[in-house]
PDB file of C-alpha atoms in Angstrom:
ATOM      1  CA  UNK A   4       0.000   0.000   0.000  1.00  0.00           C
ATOM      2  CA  UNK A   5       2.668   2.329   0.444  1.00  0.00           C
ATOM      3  CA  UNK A   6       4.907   1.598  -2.660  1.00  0.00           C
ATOM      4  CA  UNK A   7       2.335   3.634  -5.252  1.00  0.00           C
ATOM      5  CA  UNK A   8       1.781   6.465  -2.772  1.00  0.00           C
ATOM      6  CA  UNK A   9       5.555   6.730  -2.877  1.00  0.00           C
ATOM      7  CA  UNK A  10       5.211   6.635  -6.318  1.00  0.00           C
ATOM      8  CA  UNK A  11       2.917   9.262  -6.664  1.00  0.00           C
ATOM      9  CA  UNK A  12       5.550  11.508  -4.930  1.00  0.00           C
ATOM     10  CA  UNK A  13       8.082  11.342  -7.130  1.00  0.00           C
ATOM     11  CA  UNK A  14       8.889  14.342  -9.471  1.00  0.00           C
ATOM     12  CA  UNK A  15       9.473  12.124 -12.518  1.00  0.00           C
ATOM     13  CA  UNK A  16       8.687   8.969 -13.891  1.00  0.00           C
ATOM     14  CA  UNK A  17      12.055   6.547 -14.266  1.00  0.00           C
ATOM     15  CA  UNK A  18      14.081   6.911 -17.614  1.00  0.00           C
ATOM     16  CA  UNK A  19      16.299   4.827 -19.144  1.00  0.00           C
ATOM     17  CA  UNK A  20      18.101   7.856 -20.667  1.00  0.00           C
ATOM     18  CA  UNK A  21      20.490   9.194 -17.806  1.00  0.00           C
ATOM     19  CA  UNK A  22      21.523  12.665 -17.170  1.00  0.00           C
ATOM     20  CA  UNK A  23      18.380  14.202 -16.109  1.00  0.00           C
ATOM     21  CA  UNK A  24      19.493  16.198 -13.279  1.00  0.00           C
ATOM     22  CA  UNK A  25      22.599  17.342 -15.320  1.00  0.00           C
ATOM     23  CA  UNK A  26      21.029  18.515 -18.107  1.00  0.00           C
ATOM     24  CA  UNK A  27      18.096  20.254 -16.437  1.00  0.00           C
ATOM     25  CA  UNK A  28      20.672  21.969 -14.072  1.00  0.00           C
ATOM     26  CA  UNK A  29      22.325  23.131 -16.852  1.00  0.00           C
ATOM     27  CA  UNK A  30      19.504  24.207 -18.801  1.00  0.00           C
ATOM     28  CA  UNK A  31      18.130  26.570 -15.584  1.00  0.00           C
ATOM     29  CA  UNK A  32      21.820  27.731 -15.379  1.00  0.00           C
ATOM     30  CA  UNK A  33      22.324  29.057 -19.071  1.00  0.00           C
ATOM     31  CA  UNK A  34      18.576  30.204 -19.007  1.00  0.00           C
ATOM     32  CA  UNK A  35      19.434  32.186 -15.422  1.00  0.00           C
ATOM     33  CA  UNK A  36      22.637  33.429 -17.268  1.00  0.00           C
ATOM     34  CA  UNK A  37      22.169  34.232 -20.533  1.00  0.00           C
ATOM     35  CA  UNK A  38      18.288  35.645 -20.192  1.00  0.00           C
ATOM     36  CA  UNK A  39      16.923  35.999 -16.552  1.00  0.00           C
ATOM     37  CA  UNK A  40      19.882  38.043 -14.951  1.00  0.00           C
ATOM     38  CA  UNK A  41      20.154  40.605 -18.415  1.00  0.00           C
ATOM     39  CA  UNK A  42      16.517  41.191 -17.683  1.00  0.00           C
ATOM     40  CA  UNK A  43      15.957  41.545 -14.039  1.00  0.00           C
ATOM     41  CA  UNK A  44      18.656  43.897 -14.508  1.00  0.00           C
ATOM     42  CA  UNK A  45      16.605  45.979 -17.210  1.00  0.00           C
ATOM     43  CA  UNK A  46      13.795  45.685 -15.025  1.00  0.00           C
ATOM     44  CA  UNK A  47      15.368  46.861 -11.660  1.00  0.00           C
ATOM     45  CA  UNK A  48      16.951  49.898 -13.847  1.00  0.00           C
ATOM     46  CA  UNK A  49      13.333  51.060 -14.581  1.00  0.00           C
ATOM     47  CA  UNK A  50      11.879  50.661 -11.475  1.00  0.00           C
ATOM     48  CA  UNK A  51      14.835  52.500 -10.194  1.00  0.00           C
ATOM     49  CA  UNK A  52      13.178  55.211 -12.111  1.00  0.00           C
ATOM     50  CA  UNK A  53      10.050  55.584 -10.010  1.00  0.00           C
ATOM     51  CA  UNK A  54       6.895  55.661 -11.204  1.00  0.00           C
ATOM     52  CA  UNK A  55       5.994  59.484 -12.242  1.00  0.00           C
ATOM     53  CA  UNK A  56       9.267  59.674 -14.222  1.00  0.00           C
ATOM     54  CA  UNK A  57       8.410  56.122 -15.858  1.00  0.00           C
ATOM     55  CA  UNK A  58       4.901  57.420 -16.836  1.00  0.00           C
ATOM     56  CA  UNK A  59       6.595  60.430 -18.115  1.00  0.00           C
ATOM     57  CA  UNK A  60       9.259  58.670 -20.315  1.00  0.00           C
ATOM     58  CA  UNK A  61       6.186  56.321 -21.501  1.00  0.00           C
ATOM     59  CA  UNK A  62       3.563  58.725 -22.217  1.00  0.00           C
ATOM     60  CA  UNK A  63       5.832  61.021 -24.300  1.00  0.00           C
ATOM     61  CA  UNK A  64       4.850  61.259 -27.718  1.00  0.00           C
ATOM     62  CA  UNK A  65       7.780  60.353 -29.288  1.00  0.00           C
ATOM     63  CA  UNK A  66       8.073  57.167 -27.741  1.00  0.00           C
ATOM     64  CA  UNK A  67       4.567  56.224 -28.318  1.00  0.00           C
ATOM     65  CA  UNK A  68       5.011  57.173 -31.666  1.00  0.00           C
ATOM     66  CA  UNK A  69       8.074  54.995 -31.904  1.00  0.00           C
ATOM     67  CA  UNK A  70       6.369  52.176 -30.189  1.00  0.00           C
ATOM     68  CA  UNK A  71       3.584  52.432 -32.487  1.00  0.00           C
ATOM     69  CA  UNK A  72       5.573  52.300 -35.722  1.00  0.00           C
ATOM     70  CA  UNK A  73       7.581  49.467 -34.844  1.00  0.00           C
ATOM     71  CA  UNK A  74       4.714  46.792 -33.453  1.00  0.00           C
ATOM     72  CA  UNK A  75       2.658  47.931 -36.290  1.00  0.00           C
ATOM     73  CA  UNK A  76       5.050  47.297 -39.278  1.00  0.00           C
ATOM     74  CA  UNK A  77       6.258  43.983 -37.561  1.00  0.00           C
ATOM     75  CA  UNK A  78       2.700  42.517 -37.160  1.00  0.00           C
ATOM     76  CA  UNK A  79       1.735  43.904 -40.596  1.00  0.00           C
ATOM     77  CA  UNK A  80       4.831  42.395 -42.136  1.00  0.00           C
ATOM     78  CA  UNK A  81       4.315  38.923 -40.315  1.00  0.00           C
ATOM     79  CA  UNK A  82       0.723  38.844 -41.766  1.00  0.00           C
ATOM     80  CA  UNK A  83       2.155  39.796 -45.026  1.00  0.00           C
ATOM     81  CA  UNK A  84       4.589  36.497 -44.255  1.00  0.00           C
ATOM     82  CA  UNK A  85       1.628  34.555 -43.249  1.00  0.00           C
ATOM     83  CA  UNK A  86       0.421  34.304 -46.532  1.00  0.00           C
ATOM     84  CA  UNK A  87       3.018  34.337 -49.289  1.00  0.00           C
ATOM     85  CA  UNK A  88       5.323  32.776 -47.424  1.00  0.00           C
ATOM     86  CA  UNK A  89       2.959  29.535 -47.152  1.00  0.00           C
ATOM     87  CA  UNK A  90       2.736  30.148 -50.608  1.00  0.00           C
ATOM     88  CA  UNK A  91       6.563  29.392 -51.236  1.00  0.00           C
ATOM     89  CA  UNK A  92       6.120  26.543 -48.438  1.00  0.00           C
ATOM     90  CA  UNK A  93       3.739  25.203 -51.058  1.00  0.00           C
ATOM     91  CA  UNK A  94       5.565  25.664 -53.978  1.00  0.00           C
ATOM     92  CA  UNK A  95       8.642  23.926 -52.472  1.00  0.00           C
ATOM     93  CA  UNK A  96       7.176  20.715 -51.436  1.00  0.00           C
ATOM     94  CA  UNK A  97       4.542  20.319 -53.752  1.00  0.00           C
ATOM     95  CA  UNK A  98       6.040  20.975 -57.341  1.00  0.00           C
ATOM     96  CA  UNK A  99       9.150  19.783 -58.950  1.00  0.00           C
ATOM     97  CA  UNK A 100      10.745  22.096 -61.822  1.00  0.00           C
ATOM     98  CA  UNK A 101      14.591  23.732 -62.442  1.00  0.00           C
ATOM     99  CA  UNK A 102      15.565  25.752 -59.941  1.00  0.00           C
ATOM    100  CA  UNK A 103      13.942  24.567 -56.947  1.00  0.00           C
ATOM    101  CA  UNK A 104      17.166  23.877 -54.968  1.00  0.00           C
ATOM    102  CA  UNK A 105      18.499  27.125 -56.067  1.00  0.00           C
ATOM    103  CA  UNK A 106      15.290  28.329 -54.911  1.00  0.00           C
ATOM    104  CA  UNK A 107      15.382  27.139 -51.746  1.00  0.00           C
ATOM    105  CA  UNK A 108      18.378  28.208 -50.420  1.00  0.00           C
ATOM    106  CA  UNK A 109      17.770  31.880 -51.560  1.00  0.00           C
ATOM    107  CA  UNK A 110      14.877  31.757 -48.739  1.00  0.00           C
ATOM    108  CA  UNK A 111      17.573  31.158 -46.232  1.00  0.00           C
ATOM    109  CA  UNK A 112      19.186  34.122 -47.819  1.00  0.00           C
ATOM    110  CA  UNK A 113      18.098  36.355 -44.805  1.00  0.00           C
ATOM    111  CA  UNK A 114      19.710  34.484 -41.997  1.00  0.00           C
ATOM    112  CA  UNK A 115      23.137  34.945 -43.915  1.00  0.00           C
ATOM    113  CA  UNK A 116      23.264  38.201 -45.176  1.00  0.00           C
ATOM    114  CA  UNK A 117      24.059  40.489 -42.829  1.00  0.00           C
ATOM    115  CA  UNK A 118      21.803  43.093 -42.127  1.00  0.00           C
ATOM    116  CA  UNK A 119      22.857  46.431 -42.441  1.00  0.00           C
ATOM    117  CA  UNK A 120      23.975  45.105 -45.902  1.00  0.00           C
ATOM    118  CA  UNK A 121      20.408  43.697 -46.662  1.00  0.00           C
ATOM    119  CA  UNK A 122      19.034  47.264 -45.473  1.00  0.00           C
ATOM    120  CA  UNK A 123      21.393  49.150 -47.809  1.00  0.00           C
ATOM    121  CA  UNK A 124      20.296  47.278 -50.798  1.00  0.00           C
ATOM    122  CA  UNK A 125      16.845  47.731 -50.189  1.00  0.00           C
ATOM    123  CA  UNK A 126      17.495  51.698 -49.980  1.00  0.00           C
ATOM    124  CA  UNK A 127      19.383  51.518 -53.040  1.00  0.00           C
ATOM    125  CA  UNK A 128      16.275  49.480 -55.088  1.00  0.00           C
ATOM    126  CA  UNK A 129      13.280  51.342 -53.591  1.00  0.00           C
ATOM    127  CA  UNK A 130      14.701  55.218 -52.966  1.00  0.00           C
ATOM    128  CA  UNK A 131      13.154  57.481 -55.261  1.00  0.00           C
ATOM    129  CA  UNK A 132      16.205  57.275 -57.538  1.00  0.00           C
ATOM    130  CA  UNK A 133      16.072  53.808 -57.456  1.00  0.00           C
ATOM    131  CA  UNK A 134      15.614  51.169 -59.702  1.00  0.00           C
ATOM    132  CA  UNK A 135      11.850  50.137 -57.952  1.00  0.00           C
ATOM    133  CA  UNK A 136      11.652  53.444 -56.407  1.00  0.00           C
ATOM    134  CA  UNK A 137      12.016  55.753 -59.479  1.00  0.00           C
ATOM    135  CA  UNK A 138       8.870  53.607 -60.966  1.00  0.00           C
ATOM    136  CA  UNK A 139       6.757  54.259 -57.893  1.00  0.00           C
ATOM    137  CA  UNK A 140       7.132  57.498 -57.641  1.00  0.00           C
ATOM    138  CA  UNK A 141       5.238  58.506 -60.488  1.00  0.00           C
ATOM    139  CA  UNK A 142       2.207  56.394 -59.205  1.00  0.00           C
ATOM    140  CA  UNK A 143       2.315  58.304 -56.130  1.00  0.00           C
ATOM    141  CA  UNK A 144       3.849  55.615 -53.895  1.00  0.00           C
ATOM    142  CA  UNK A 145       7.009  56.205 -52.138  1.00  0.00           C
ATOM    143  CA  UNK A 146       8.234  53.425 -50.418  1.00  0.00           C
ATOM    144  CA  UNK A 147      12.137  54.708 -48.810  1.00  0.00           C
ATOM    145  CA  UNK A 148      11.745  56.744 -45.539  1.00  0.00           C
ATOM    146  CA  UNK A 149       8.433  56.049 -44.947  1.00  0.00           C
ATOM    147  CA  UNK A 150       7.023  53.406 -43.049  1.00  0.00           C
ATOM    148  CA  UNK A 151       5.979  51.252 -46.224  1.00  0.00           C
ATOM    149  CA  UNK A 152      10.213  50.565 -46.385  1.00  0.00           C
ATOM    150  CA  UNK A 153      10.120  49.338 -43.011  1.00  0.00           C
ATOM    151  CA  UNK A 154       7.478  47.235 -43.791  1.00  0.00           C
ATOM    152  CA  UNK A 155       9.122  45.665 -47.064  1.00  0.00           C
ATOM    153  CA  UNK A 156      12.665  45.794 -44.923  1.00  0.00           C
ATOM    154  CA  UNK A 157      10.795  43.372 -41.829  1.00  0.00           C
ATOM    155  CA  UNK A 158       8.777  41.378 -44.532  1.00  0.00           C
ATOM    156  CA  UNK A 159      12.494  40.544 -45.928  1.00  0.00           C
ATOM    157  CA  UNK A 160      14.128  39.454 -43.104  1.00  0.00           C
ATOM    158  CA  UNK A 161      10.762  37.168 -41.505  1.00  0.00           C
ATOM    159  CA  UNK A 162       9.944  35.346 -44.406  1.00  0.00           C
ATOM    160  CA  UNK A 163      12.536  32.671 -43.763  1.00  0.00           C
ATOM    161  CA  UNK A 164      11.072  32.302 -40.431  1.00  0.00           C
ATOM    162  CA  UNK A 165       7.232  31.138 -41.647  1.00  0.00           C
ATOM    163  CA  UNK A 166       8.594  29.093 -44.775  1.00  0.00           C
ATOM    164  CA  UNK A 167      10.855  27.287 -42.648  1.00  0.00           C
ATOM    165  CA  UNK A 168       8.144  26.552 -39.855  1.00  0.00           C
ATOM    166  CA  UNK A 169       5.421  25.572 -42.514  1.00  0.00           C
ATOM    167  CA  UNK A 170       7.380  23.348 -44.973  1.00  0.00           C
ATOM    168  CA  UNK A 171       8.088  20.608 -42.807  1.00  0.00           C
ATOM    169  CA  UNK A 172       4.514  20.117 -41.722  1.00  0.00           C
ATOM    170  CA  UNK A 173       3.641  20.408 -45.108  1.00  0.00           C
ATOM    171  CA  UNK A 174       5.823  17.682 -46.510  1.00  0.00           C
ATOM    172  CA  UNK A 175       4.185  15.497 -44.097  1.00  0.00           C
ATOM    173  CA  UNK A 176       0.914  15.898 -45.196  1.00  0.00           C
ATOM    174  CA  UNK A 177       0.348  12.769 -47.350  1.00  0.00           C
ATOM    175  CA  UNK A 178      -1.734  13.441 -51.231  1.00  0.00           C
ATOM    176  CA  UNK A 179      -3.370  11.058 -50.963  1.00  0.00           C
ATOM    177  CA  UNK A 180      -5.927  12.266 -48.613  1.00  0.00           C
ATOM    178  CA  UNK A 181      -6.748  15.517 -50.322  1.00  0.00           C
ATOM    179  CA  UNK A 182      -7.245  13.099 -53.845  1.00  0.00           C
ATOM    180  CA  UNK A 183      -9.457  11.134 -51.691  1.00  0.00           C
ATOM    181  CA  UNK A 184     -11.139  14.433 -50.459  1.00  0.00           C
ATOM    182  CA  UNK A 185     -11.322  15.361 -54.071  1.00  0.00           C
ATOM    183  CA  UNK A 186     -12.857  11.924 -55.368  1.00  0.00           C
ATOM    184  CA  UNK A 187     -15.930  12.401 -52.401  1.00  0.00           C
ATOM    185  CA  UNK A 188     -16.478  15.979 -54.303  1.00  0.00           C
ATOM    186  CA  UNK A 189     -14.610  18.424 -51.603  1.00  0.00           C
ATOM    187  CA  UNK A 190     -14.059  21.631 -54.139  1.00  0.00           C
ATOM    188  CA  UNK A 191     -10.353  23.127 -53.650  1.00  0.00           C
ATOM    189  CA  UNK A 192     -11.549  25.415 -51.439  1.00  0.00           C
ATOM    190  CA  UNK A 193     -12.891  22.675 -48.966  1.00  0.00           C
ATOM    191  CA  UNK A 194      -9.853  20.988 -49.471  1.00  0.00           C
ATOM    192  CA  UNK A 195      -7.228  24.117 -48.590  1.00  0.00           C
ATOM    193  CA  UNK A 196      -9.878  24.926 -45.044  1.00  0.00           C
ATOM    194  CA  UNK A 197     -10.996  21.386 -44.246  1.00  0.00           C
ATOM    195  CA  UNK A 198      -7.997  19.344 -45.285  1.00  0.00           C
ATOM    196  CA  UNK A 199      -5.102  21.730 -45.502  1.00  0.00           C
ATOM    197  CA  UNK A 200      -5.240  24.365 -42.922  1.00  0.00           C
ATOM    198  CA  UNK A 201      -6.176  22.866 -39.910  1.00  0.00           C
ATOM    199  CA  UNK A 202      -3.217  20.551 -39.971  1.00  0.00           C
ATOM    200  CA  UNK A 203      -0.399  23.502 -41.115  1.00  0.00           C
ATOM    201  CA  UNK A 204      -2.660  25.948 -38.690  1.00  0.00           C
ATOM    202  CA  UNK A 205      -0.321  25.720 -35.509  1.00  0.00           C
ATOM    203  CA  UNK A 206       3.197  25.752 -37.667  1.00  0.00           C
ATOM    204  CA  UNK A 207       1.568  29.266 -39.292  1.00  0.00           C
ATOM    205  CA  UNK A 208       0.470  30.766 -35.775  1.00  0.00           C
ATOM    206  CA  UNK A 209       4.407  29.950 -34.965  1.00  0.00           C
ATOM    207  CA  UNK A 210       5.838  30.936 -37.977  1.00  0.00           C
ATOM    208  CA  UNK A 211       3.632  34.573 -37.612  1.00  0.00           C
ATOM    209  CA  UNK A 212       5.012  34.604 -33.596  1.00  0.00           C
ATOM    210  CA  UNK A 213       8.343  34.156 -34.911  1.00  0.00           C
ATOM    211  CA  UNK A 214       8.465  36.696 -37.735  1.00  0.00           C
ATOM    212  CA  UNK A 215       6.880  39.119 -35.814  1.00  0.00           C
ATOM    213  CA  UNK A 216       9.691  39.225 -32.870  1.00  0.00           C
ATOM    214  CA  UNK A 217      11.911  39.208 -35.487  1.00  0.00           C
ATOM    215  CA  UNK A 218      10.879  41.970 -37.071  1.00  0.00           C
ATOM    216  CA  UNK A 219       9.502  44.107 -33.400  1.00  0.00           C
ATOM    217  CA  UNK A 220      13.718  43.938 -32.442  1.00  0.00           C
ATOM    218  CA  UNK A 221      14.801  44.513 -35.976  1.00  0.00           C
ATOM    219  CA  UNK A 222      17.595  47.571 -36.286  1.00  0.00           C
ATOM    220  CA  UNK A 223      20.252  47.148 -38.986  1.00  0.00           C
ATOM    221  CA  UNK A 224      18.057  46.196 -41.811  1.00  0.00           C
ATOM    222  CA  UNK A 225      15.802  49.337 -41.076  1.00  0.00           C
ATOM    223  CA  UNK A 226      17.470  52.225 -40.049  1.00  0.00           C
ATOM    224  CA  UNK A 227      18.512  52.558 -43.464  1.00  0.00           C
ATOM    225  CA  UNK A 228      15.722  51.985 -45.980  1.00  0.00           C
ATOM    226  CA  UNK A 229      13.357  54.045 -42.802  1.00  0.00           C
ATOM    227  CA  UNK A 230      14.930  57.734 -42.473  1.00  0.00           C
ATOM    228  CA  UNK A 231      14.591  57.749 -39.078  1.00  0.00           C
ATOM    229  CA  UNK A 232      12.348  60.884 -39.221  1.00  0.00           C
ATOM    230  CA  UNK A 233      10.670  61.386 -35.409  1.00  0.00           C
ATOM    231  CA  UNK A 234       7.208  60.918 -35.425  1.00  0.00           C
ATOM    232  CA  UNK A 235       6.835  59.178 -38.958  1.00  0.00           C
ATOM    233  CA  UNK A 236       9.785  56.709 -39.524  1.00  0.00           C
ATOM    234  CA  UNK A 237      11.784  56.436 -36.373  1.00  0.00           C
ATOM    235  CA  UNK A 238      11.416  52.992 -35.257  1.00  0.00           C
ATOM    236  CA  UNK A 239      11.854  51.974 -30.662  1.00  0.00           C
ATOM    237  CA  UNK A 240      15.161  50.075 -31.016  1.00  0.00           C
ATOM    238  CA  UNK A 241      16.780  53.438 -33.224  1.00  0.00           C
ATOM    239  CA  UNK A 242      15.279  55.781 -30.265  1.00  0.00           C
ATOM    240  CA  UNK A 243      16.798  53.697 -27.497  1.00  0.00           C
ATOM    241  CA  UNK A 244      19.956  54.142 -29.001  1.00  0.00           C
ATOM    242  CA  UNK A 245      19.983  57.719 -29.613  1.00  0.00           C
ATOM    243  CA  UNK A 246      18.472  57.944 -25.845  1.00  0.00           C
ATOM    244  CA  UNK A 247      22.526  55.435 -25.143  1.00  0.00           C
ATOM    245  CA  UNK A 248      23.742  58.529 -27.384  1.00  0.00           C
ATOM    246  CA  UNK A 249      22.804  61.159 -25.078  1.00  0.00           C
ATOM    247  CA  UNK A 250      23.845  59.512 -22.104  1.00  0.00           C
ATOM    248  CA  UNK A 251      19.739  59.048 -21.012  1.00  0.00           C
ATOM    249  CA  UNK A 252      20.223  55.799 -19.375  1.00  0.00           C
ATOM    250  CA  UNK A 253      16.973  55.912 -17.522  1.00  0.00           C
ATOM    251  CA  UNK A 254      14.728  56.976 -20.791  1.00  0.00           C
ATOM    252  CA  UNK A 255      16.243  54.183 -22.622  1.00  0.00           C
ATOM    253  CA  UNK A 256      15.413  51.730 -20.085  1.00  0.00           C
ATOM    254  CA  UNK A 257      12.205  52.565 -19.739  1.00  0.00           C
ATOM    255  CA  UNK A 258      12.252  52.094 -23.491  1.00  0.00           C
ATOM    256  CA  UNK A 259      13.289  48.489 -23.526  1.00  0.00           C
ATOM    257  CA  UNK A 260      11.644  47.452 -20.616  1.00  0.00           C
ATOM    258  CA  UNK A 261       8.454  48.884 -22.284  1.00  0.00           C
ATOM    259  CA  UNK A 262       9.264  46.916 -25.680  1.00  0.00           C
ATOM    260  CA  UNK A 263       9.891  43.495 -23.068  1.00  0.00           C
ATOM    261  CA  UNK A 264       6.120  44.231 -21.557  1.00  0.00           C
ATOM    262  CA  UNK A 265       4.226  44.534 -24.762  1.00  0.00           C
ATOM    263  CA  UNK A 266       6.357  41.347 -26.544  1.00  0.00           C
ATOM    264  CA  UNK A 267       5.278  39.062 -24.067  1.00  0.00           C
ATOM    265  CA  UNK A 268       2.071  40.276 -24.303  1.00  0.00           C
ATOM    266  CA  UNK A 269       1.544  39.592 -27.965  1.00  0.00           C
ATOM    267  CA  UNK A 270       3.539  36.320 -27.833  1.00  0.00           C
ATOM    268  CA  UNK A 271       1.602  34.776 -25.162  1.00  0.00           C
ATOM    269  CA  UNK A 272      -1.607  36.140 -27.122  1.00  0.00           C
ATOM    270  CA  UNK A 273      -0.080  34.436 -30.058  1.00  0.00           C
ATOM    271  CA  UNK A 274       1.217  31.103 -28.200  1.00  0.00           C
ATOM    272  CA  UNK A 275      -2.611  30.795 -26.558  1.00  0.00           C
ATOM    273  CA  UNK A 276      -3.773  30.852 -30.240  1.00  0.00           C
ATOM    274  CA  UNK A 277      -1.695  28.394 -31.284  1.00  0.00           C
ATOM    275  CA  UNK A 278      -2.422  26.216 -28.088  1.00  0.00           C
ATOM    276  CA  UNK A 279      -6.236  26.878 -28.818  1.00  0.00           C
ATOM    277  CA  UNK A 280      -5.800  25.691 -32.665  1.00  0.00           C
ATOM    278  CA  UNK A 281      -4.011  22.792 -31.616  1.00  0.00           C
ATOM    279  CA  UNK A 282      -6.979  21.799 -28.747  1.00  0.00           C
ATOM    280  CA  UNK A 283      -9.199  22.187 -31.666  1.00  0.00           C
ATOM    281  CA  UNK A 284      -7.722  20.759 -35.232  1.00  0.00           C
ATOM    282  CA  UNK A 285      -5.089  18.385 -33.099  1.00  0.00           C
TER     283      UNK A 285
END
């Protein structure tokens, strides 16, 4: 009678993999290193501050301008990723023609290029002198130093993020049930939302989370295709370094430990999503 109350007291089951202990020590250690400490420390800074000159520094209009531009072009830009970038997921695994490798390792493109070098080259195609740019302009549209060319910089560098979260899931879904679908009269609309989507639904909610940190932290790909105007293109990581620049340690804390509050807020909106999709489609 004792033995399975004894049992029940246990913190975990018996493995035959050793190393448990070590490897979860280590994991709390690097986490407690390399991620708690940095931000207890930016979060003991601001509260340093005390709370009038906090709600000072985070009402000011400049820094809720700032904060607005850069959420709103990252979650615009992931939702731009949402879609074509399951659309190159598809194209990958589902069709075979010349090019595809070559293809497929320009998507990865982003995650080598460095990029201040990827935010240069997008200034030099879409200023108004510019090969893209110079074509827009007569239409009306200009894309540099606005915040359409931070949207087109962030919607660069996430796109490897969703395509890379979507295609393996996708490769795994087997043909043959969507030509069975098709042979009981399912139209290829009730194929893509009955068949298709609720199995690639949680790798899209993570590939959308994932683009849009990206593309919230974002600096060296922006600051040059934005202008950094204040109050129309000047992005929250750009104004917490010119806060460094002028020696405002406390504004710039405030800043970042601002940014930290509202990314966990819209990641754990996003991760209860995804939790939610996969309660419901499995």
């Amino acid at each position: 009678t004792t033995a399975p109350a004894q049992a029940g007291w246990r913190f975990r089951q018996p493995s035959v993999i050793p190393g448990f202990g070590l490897t979860l020590g280590f994991s709390l250690a690097y986490l407690t290193l390399i991620i708690l400490i940095p931000l207890s420390g930016l979060i003991w800074r601001s509260a340093a501050l005390g709370w009038p000159e906090f709600w000072a520094i985070a009402t000011d209009r400049r820094t809720i301008n700032a904060l607005e531009i850069s959420f709103g072009t990252a979650f615009i830009a992931a939702g731009v990723n949402v879609v074509f970038g399951t659309l190159v997921a598809w194209v990958l695994v589902r069709y075979r023609f010349p090019g595809r490798r070559i293809v497929d390792a320009m998507v990865d493109l982003p995650f080598a290029l460095p990029t201040a070098v990827a935010g240069i080259a997008l200034t030099t195609l879409y200023a108004p002198n510019g090969w893209i740019g110079k074509l827009l302009m007569p239409l009306g549209i200009k894309v540099a130093y606005t915040p359409l060319g931070i949207v087109i910089a962030l919607i660069f560098i996430g796109l490897p993020f969703v395509v890379r979260t979507v295609q393996p899931i996708m490769e795994e879904i087997d043909k043959e049930v969507e030509e069975a679908a098709a042979t009981l009269g399912a139209s290829r609309f009730q194929i893509i939302t009955r068949i298709l989507f609720p199995g690639l639904a949680p790798a899209i909610t993570t590939g959308f989370s994932l683009a849009f940190a990206r593309g919230v932290g974002e600096y060296g790909s922006v600051i040059f295709i934005a202008g950094n105007l204040p109050y129309k293109s000047e992005i929250a990581p750009l104004l917490i370094v010119i806060r460094l620049e002028e020696y405002n340690y406390p504004a710039a804390t405030a800043i970042a430990a601002i940014m930290l509050f509202l990314s966990f807020l819209m990641l754990l909106i996003v991760n209860l999503a995804q939790s939610w999709s996969r309660k419901r489609y499995g």
